[in-house]
XYZ file of C-alpha atoms in Angstrom:
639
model
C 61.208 -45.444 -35.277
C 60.199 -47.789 -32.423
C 60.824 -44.834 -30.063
C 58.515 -42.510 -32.215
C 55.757 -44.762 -31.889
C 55.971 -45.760 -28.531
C 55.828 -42.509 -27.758
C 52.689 -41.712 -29.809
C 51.197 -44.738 -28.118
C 51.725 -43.012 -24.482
C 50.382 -39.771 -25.518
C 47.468 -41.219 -27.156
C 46.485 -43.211 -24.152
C 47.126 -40.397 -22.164
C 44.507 -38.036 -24.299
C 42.051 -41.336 -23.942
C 42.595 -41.369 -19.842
C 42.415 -38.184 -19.488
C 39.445 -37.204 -21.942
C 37.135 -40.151 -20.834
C 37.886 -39.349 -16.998
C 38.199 -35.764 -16.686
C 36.573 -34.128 -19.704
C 33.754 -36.734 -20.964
C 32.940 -39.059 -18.110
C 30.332 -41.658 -18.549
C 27.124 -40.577 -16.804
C 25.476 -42.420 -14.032
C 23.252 -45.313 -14.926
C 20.825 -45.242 -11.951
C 17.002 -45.528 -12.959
C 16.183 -44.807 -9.592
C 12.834 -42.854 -9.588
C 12.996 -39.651 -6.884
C 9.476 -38.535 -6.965
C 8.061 -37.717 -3.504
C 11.801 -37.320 -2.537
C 13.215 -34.056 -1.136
C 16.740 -33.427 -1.547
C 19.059 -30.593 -0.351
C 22.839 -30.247 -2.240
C 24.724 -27.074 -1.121
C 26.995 -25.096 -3.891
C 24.743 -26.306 -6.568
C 24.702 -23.087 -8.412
C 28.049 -24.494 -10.545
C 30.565 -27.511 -11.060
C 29.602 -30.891 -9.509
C 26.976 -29.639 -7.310
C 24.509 -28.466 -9.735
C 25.146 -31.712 -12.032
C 24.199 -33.377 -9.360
C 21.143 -31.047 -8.782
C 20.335 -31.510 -12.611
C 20.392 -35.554 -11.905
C 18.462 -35.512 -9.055
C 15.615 -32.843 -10.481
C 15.335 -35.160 -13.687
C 14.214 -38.030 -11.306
C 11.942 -36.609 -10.014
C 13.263 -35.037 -6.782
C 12.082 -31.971 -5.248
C 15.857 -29.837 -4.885
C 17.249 -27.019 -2.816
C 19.850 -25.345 -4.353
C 21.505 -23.865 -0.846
C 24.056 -20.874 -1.963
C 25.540 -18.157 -1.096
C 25.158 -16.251 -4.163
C 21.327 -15.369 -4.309
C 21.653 -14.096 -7.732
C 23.851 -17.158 -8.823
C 21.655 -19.414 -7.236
C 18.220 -18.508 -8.749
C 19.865 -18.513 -12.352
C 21.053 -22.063 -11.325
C 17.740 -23.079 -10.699
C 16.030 -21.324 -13.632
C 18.368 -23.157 -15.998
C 17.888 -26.492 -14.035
C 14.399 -26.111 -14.235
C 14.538 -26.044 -18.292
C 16.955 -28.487 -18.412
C 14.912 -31.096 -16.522
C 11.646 -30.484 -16.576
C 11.114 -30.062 -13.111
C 9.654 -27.178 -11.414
C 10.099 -28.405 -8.240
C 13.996 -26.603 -8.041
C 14.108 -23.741 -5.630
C 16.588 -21.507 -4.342
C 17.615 -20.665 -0.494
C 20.118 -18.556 0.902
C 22.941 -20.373 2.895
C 26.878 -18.880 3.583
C 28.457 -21.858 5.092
C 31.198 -19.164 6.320
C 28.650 -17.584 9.099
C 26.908 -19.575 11.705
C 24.114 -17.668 12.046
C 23.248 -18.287 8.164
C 23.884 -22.238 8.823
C 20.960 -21.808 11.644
C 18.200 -19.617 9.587
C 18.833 -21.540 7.028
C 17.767 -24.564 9.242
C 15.272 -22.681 10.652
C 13.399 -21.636 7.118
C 13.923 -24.937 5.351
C 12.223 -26.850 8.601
C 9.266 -24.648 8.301
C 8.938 -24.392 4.696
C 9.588 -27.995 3.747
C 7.746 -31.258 4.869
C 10.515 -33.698 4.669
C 14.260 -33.919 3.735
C 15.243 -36.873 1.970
C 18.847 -36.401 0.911
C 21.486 -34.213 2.220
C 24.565 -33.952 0.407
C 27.514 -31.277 1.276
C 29.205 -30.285 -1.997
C 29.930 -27.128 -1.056
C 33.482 -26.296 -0.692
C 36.727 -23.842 -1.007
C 40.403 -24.643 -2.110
C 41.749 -20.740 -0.700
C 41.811 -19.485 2.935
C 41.158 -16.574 4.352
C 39.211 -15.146 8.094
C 36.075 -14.637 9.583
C 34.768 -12.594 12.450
C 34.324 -15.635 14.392
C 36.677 -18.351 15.543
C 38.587 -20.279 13.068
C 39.918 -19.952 9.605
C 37.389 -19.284 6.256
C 38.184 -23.066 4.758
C 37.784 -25.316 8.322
C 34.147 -22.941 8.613
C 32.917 -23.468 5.133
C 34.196 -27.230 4.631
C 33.766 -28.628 7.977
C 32.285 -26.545 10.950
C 29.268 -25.434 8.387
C 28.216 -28.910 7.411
C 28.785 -30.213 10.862
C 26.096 -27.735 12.288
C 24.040 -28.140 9.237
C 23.485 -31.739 9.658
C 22.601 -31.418 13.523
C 20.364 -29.341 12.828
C 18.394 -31.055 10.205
C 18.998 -34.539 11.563
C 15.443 -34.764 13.722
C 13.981 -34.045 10.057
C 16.318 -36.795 8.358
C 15.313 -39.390 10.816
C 11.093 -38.778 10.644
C 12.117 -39.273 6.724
C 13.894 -42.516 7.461
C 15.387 -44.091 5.141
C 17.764 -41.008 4.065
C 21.015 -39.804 3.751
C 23.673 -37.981 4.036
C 26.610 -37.581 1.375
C 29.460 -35.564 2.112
C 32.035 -34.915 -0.708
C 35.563 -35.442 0.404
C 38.597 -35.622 -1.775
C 41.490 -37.924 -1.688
C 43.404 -35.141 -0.344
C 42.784 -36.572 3.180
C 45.497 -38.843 3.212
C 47.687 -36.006 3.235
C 45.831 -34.615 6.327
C 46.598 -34.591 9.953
C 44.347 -32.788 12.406
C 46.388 -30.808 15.168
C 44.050 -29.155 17.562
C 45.889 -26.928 18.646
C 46.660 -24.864 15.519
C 43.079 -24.806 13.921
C 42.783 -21.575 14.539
C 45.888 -20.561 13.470
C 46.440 -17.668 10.397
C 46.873 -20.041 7.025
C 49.742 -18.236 5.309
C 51.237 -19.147 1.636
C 49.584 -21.927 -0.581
C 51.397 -24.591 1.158
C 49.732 -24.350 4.560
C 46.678 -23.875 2.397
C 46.972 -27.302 0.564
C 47.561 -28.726 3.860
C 44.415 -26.819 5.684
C 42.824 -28.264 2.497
C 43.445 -31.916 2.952
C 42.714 -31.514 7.061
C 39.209 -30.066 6.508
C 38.670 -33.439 4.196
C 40.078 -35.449 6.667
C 37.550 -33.981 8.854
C 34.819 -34.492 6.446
C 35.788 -38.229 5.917
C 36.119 -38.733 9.956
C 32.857 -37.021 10.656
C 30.876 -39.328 7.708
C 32.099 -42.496 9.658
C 31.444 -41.098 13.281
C 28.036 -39.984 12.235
C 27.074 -43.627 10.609
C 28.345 -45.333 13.897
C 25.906 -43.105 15.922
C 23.282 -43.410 13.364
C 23.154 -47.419 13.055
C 19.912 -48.536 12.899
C 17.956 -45.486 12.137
C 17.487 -45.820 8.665
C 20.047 -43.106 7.920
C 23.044 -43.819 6.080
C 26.171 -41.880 5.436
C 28.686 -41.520 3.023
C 31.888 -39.627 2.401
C 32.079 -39.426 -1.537
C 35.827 -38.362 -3.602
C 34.210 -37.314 -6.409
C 37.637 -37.522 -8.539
C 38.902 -35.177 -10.716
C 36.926 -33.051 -12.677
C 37.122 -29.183 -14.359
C 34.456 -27.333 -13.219
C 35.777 -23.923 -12.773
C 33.127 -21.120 -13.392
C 36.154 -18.842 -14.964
C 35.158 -17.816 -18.480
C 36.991 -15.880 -21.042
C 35.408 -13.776 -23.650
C 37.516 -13.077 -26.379
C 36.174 -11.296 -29.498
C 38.302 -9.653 -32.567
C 41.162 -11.391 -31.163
C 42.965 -14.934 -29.948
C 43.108 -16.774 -26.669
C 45.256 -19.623 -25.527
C 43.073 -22.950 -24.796
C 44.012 -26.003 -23.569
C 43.894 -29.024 -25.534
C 41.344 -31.568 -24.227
C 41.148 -29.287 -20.811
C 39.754 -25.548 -22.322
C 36.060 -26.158 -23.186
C 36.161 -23.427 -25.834
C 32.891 -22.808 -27.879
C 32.083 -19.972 -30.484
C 29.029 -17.300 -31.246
C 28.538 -15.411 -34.276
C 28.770 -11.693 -34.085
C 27.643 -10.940 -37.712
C 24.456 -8.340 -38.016
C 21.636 -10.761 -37.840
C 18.348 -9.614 -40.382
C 14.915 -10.560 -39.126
C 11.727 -10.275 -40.781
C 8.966 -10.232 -38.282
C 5.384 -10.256 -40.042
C 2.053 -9.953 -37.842
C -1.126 -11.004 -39.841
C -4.495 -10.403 -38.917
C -4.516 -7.529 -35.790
C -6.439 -5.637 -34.764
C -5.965 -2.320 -34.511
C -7.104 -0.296 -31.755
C -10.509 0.448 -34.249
C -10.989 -3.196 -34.180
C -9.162 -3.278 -38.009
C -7.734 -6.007 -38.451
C -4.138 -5.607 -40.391
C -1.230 -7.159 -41.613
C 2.191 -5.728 -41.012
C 5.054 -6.713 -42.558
C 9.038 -5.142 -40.943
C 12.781 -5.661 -41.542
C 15.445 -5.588 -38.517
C 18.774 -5.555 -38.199
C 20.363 -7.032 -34.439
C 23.645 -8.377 -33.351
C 25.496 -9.416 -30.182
C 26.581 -6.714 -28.409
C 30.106 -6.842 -27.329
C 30.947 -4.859 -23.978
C 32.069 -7.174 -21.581
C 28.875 -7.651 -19.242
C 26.378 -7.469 -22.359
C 28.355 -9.857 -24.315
C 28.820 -12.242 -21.029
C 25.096 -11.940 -20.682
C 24.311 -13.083 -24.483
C 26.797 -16.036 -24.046
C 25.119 -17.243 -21.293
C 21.296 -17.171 -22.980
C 22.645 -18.107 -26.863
C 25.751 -20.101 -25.920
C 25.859 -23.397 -28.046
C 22.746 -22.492 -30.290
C 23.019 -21.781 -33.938
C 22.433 -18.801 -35.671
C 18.699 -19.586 -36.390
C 17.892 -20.146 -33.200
C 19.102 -16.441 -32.191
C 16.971 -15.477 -34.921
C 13.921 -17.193 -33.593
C 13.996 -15.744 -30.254
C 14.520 -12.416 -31.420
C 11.954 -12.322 -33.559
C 9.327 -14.325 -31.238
C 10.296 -10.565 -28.622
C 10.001 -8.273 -31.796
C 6.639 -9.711 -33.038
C 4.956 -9.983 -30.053
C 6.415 -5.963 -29.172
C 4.706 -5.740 -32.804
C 1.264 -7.099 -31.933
C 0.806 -5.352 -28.385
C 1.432 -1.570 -29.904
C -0.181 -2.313 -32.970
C -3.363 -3.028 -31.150
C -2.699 0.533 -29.249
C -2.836 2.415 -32.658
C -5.508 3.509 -35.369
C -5.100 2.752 -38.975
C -4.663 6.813 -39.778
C -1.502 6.381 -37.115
C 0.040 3.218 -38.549
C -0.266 4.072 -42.066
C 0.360 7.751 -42.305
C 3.252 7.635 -40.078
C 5.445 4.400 -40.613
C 8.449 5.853 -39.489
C 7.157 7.264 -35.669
C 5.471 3.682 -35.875
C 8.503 1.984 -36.129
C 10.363 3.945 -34.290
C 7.952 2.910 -31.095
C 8.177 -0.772 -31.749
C 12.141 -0.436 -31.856
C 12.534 1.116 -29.003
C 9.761 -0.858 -26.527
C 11.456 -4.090 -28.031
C 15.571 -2.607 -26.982
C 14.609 -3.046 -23.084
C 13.706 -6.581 -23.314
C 16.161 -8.076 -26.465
C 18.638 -5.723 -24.592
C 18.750 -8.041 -21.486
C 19.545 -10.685 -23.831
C 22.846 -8.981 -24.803
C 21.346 -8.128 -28.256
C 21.280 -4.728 -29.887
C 19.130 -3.871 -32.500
C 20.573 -1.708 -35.355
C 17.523 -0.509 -37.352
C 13.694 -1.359 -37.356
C 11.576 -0.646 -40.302
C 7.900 -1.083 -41.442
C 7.653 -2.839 -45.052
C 3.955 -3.400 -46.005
C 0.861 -2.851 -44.417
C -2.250 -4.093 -45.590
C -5.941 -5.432 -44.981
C -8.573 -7.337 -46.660
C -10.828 -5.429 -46.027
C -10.064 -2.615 -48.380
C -10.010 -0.360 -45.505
C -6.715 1.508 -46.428
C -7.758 1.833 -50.257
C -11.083 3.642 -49.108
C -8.629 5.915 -46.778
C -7.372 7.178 -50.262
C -10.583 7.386 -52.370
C -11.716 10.503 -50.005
C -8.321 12.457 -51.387
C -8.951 10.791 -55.059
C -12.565 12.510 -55.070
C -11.379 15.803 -53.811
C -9.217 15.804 -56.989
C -11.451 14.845 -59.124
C -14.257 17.107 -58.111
C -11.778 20.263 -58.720
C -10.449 18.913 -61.897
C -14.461 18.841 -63.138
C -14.925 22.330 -61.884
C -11.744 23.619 -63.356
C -12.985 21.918 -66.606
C -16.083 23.593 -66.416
C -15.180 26.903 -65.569
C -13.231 26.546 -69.156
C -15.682 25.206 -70.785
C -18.440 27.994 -70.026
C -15.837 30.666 -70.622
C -14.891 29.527 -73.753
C -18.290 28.018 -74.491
C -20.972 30.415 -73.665
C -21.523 31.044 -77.020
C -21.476 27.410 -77.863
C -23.801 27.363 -74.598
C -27.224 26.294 -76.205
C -25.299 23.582 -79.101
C -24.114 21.882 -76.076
C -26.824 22.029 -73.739
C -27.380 18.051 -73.824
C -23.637 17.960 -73.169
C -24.115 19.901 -69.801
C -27.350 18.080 -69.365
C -25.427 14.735 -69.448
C -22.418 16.082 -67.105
C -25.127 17.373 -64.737
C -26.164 13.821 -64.296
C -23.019 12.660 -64.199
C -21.858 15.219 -61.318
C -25.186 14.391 -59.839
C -24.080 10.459 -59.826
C -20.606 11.714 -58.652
C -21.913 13.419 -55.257
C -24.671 10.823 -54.726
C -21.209 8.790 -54.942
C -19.662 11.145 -52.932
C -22.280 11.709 -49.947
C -22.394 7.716 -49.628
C -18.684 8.097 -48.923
C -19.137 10.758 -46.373
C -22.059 8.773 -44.666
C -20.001 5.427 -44.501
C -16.530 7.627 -43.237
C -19.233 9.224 -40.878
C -20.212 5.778 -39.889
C -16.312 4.932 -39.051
C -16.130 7.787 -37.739
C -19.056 7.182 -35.191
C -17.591 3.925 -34.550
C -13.860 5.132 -34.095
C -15.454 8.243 -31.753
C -17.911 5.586 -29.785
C -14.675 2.971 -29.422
C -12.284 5.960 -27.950
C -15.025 7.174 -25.845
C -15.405 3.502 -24.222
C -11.155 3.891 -24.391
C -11.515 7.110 -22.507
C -14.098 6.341 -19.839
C -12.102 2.974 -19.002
C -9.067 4.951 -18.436
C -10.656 7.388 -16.490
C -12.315 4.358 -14.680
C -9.188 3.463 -14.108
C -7.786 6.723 -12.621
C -10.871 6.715 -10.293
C -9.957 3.537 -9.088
C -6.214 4.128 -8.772
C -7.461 8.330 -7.193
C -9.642 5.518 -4.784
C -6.397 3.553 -4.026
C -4.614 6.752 -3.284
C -7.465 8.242 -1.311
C -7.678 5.188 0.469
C -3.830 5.377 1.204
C -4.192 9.504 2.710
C -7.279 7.795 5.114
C -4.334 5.194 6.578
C -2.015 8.143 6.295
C -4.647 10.420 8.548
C -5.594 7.338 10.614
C -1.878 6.913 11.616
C -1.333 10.462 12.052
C -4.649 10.472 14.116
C -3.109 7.909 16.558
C 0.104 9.871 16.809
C -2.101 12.903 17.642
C -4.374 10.670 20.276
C -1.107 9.283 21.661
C 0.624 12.727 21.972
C -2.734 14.214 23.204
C -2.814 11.550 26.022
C 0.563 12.773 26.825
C -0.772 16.140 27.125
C -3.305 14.805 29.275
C -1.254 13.462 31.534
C 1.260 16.365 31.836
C -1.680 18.937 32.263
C -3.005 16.600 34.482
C -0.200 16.394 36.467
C 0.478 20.179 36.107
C -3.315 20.435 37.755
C -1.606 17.785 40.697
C 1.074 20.330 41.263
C -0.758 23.895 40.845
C -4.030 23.246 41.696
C -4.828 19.644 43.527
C -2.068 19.692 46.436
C -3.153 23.326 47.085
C -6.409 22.380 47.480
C -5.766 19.093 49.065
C -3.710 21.595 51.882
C -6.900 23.945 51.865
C -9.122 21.407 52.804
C -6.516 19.938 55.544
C -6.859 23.139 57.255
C -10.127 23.543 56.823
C -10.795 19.957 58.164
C -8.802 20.598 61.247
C -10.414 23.997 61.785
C -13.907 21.860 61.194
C -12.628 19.362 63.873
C -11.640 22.067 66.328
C -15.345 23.609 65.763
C -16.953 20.067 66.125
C -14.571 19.280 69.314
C -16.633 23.488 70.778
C -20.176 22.150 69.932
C -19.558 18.999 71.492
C -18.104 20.628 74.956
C -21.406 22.952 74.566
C -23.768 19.828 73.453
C -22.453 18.322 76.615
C -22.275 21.573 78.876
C -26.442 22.468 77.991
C -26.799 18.560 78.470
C -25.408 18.654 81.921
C -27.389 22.235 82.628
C -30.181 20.243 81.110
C -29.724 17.074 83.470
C -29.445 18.894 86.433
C -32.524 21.447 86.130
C -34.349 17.541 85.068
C -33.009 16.074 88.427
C -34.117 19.423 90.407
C -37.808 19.302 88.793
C -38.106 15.538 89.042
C -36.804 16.098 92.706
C -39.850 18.904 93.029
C -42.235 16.595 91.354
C -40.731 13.457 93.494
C -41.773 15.474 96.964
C -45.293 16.697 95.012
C -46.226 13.181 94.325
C -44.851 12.263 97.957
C -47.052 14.791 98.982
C -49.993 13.869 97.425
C -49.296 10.220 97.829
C -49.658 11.475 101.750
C -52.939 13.088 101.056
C -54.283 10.412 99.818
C -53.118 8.302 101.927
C -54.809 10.582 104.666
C -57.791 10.486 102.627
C -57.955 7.346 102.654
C -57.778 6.238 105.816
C -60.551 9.010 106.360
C -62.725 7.732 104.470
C -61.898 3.904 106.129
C -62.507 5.634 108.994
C -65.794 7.437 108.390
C -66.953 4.895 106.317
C -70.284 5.517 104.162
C -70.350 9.580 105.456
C -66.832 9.741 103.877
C -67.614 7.775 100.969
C -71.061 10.227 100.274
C -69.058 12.725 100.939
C -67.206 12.165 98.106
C -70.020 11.430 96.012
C -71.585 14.422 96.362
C -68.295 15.836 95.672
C -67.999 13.994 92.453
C -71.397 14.486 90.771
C -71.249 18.150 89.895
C -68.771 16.985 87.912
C -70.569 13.667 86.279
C -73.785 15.722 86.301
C -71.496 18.366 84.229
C -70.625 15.688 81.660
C -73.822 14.283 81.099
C -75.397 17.468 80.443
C -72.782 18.961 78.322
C -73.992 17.603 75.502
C -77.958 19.365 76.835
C -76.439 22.229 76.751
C -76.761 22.539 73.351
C -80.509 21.962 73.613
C -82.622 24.873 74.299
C -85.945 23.002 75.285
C -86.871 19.309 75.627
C -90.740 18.569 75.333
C -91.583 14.859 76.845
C -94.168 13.671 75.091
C -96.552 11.001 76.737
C -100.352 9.894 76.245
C -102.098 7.418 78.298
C -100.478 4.313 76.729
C -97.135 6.387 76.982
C -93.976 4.692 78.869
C -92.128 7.669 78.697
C -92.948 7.793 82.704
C -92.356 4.458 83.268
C -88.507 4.775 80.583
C -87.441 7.591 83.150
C -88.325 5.552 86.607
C -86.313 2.509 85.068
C -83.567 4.937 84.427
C -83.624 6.491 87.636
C -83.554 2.921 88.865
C -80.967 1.583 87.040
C -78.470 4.493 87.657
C -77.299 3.511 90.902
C -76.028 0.251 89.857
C -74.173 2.015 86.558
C -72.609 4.577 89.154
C -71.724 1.490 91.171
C -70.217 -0.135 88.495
C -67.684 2.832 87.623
C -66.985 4.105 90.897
C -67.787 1.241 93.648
C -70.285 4.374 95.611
C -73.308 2.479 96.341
C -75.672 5.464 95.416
C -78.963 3.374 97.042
C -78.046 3.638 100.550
C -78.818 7.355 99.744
C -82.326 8.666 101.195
C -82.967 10.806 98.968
C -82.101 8.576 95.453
C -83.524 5.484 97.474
C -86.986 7.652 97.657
C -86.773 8.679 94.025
C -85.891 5.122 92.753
C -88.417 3.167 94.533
C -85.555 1.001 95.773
C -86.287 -1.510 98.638
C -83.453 -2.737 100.833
């Protein structure tokens, strides 16, 4: 007995240790506030890393989820997002396995992001494998990844000071032993993988303390974290229609219901696409689909909600599906054809309730009604058609079983004359108020129509606008292969037509040269004939002028030697000639009359001229004409 309950005592502290510490641990009690704060935790699509993510988002921190998986990543931060409240959780690509990831990672967070705050390396892997590039899979993703990483975003951790950096170790690094010279050895078997395991922590833990040595002092500190154990594998089972094993106090197992779900989605008040405003009642039957990705996809929206609450999104889809093609339709459409209406709603509403791994079986229209009376009215038109042949059938009856009876029940007629009158007075108000709607309905699809074809002028624009860049590109490709033309036509011209000429005019040139070189030996041949008949006639004019120069020289000393005979001599041999001169302008004159009375000086004009004409002849030549006789005795003169 003592042995029974010891042992119940072991295994119940044993569910106690391991529930509190693995499955349920306490959370962390930090109030710290975050806000302002930018942190980055890689993995933190899953496990540890995106509880940590969650923590940090609900204080206020602005988080980068950096993963691998883009897909995995952005659902991670969707879901953190409604968890916390914070829309400051993005995504960003990062594979931890490839270099060149590590550095445009770096390179797009340090131009997208102001500051980093917190940097903490969760991301990790248990299995080995190889790369492309030097070393194996685990040392790249736990070590040689966040290594780089930090490097790289250390300028922006220390203009943040005071930050930090967290790397998540394990205990496993006791166990680990770094040997350089086998790192990049092939891991083979799940021993040398546990032991490439506890090296890369070992790594982790010796780079955290190495990194807080050099960084002493600069407001960064750095930890190396062993997060203990913990189950946060992403492997889920789905298991429906059968059974599963599960782990007590390990298997997190939870259930959803698979039972045909009936909704009853009700839309009150819309309007139609008249402007009618109705109410429209429907039943629907859904359920969780069960394929494998559909049913994986519906666990992971309805997981751990009640039945209700599947009900209420559901139905939230289908009514607002409801409203938006309800407001497409006219009353005539909705209420004369429930079925094709329904049919519509069901299947724009399967696209959307599809993606949340729901199905829905059957969608039908219950009620629809107004307050309006506008559906009644619809039937009162069909109502009076009835009526008004039931009154003529009655009356064709009447007169041919009546005509005999015809002037008893005159009155009668007289009275259902008035009535029919009242009944198509009735009747034509009908007509003029569906006239009315139908103005209305006509003037509201006409506005319908010219906005759509608005729209398909603007969209025809768009298109139009598209064929221009279209033309415009082609247009460049034509310039740019027409400029290649150009230059191969122009270079065909070079070849065919240019050097040929370029050789024509050489020739030409040098026969040109060879003619210039002829007229020059002829310019210079006449110009030597030329200079030589010049030096011959300036000798002939040279011995003339020496000649003459005697003459005169003779003559002069003649007329030194004969003195005044020589020099009248050659007065008399001049004046013919000055006599000649003065006269010539006489000659023109046949007759000159001299005019003179007694009181006339005419006389006495010509003796003062005759006087002074020696000295004027004097003057010009240096011949003293006085010492002549002759004009001495017609002057007067006295010597």
């Amino acid at each position: 007995m003592e042995a029974l309950l010891l042992g119940t005592g072991l295994l119940l502290g044993a569910y106690v240790l391991v529930y509190y510490n693995l499955v349920k641990a306490p959370p962390c009690g930090g109030i710290g506030n975050l806000r302002g704060r930018t942190a980055v935790v890689t993995g933190a699509n899953s496990g540890i890393g995106k509880m940590t993510a969650l923590e940090l988002a609900r204080r206020g921190a602005r988080v980068v989820l950096a993963c691998r998986s883009r897909e995995r990543g952005e659902a991670a931060a969707f879901d953190l997002r409604q968890e916390s409240g914070n829309n400051e959780v993005i995504f960003m690509a990062l594979d931890l396995a490839n270099l060149a990831s590590v550095r445009a990672f770096a390179t797009a967070f340090l131009s997208s992001e102001p500051r980093l705050d917190i940097l903490i390396h969760n991301a990790g892997i248990s299995s080995c494998g190889r790369t492309r590039e030097a070393f194996n899979l685990l040392l790249r993703v736990n070590h040689i990844g966040p290594f780089l990483l930090t490097h790289l975003l250390l300028p922006c951790l220390k203009a943040c000071a005071p930050s930090r950096v967290v790397v998540v170790a394990s205990a496993a690094h006791c166990r680990g032993r770094l040997d350089f010279k086998r790192l990049d050895r092939p891991v083979v078997g799940w021993r040398q993988e546990l032991r490439a395991y506890a090296d890369t922590k070992l790594a982790n833990v010796l780079f955290a303390r190495e990194l807080a040595n050099q960084l002493e002092g600069t407001g960064i500190t750095c930890y190396a974290a062993h997060p203990g154990g913990c189950c946060g594998s992403d492997y889920k089972q789905y298991v429906f229609g059968g059974w599963a094993w599960a782990w007590w106090c390990i298997s997190d197992t939870q259930r959803i219901s698979l039972e045909i779900m009936t909704l009853q989605p009700r839309c009150e008040d819309v309007e139609t696409a008249e402007g009618v405003a109705l109410t429209v009642t429907g039943v629907a039957q859904v359920k969780i689909m069960t394929e494998k990705e559909l049913l994986a996809v519906a666990c992971e929206q309805f997981l751990g909600k009640n039945v209700q609450d599947i009900k209420n999104v559901v139905l939230q889809t289908l009514e607002g599906h409801l409203r938006s093609i309800l407001g497409t339709l006219t009353v005539e459409q909705i209420y004369q054809d429930r079925d094709q209406f329904a049919k519509l709603v069901r299947e724009v509403a399967a696209p959307d309730v599809g993606r949340m791994g729901i199905e829905i079986l059957s969608f039908t229209i219950k009620d629809v009604y107004d307050k309006v009376d506008y559906l009644s009215s619809l039937g009162k038109t069909q109502t009076a058609v009835v009526q008004r042949d039931a009154d003529i059938g009655v009356a064709e009856a009447e007169r041919d079983a009546g005509i005999r009876e015809a002037e008893c029940k005159k009155e009668m007629l007289d009275v259902k004359f008035m009535a029919d009158t009242k009944i198509a007075d009735s009747k034509r108000a009908f007509e003029l108020q569906k006239s009315a709607f139908s103005e209305e309905v006509n003037i509201k699809t006409a506005e319908a129509q010219l906005a759509y074809e608005l729209q398909g002028a603007r969209e025809q624009q768009k298109i139009r606008q598209e064929e221009i860049e279209i033309e415009v590109v082609q247009r460049k490709k034509q310039i740019a292969v027409e400029a290649q033309e150009i230059l191969r036509t122009d270079k065909e011209l070079i070849a065919t037509v240019r050097r040929p000429a370029e050789a024509e005019a050489h020739r030409i040139q040098q026969i040109a040269e060879g003619e210039k070189v002829k007229q020059v030996l002829l310019a210079q041949a006449e110009a030597e004939k030329i200079r030589k008949i010049g030096e011959a006639e300036a000798a002939v004019i040279e011995a003339m002028g020496k000649a003459e120069a005697e003459r005169m020289k003779l003559k002069a000393e003649a007329y030194q030697k004969y003195g005044d005979a020589a020099k009248m001599a050659l007065v008399l041999e001049a004046l013919p000639q000055i006599a000649a001169k003065i006269a010539a302008p006489l000659t023109k004159v046949d007759e000159i009359v001299v005019l003179s009375g007694d009181n006339s000086k005419v006389t006495s004009e010509v003796n003062r001229l005759l006087a002074e004409l020696p000295a004027s002849v004097h003057a010009l030549t240096g011949v003293d004409l006085s010492k002549i006789p002759l004009i001495k005795k017609a002057t007067g003169v006295q010597v």
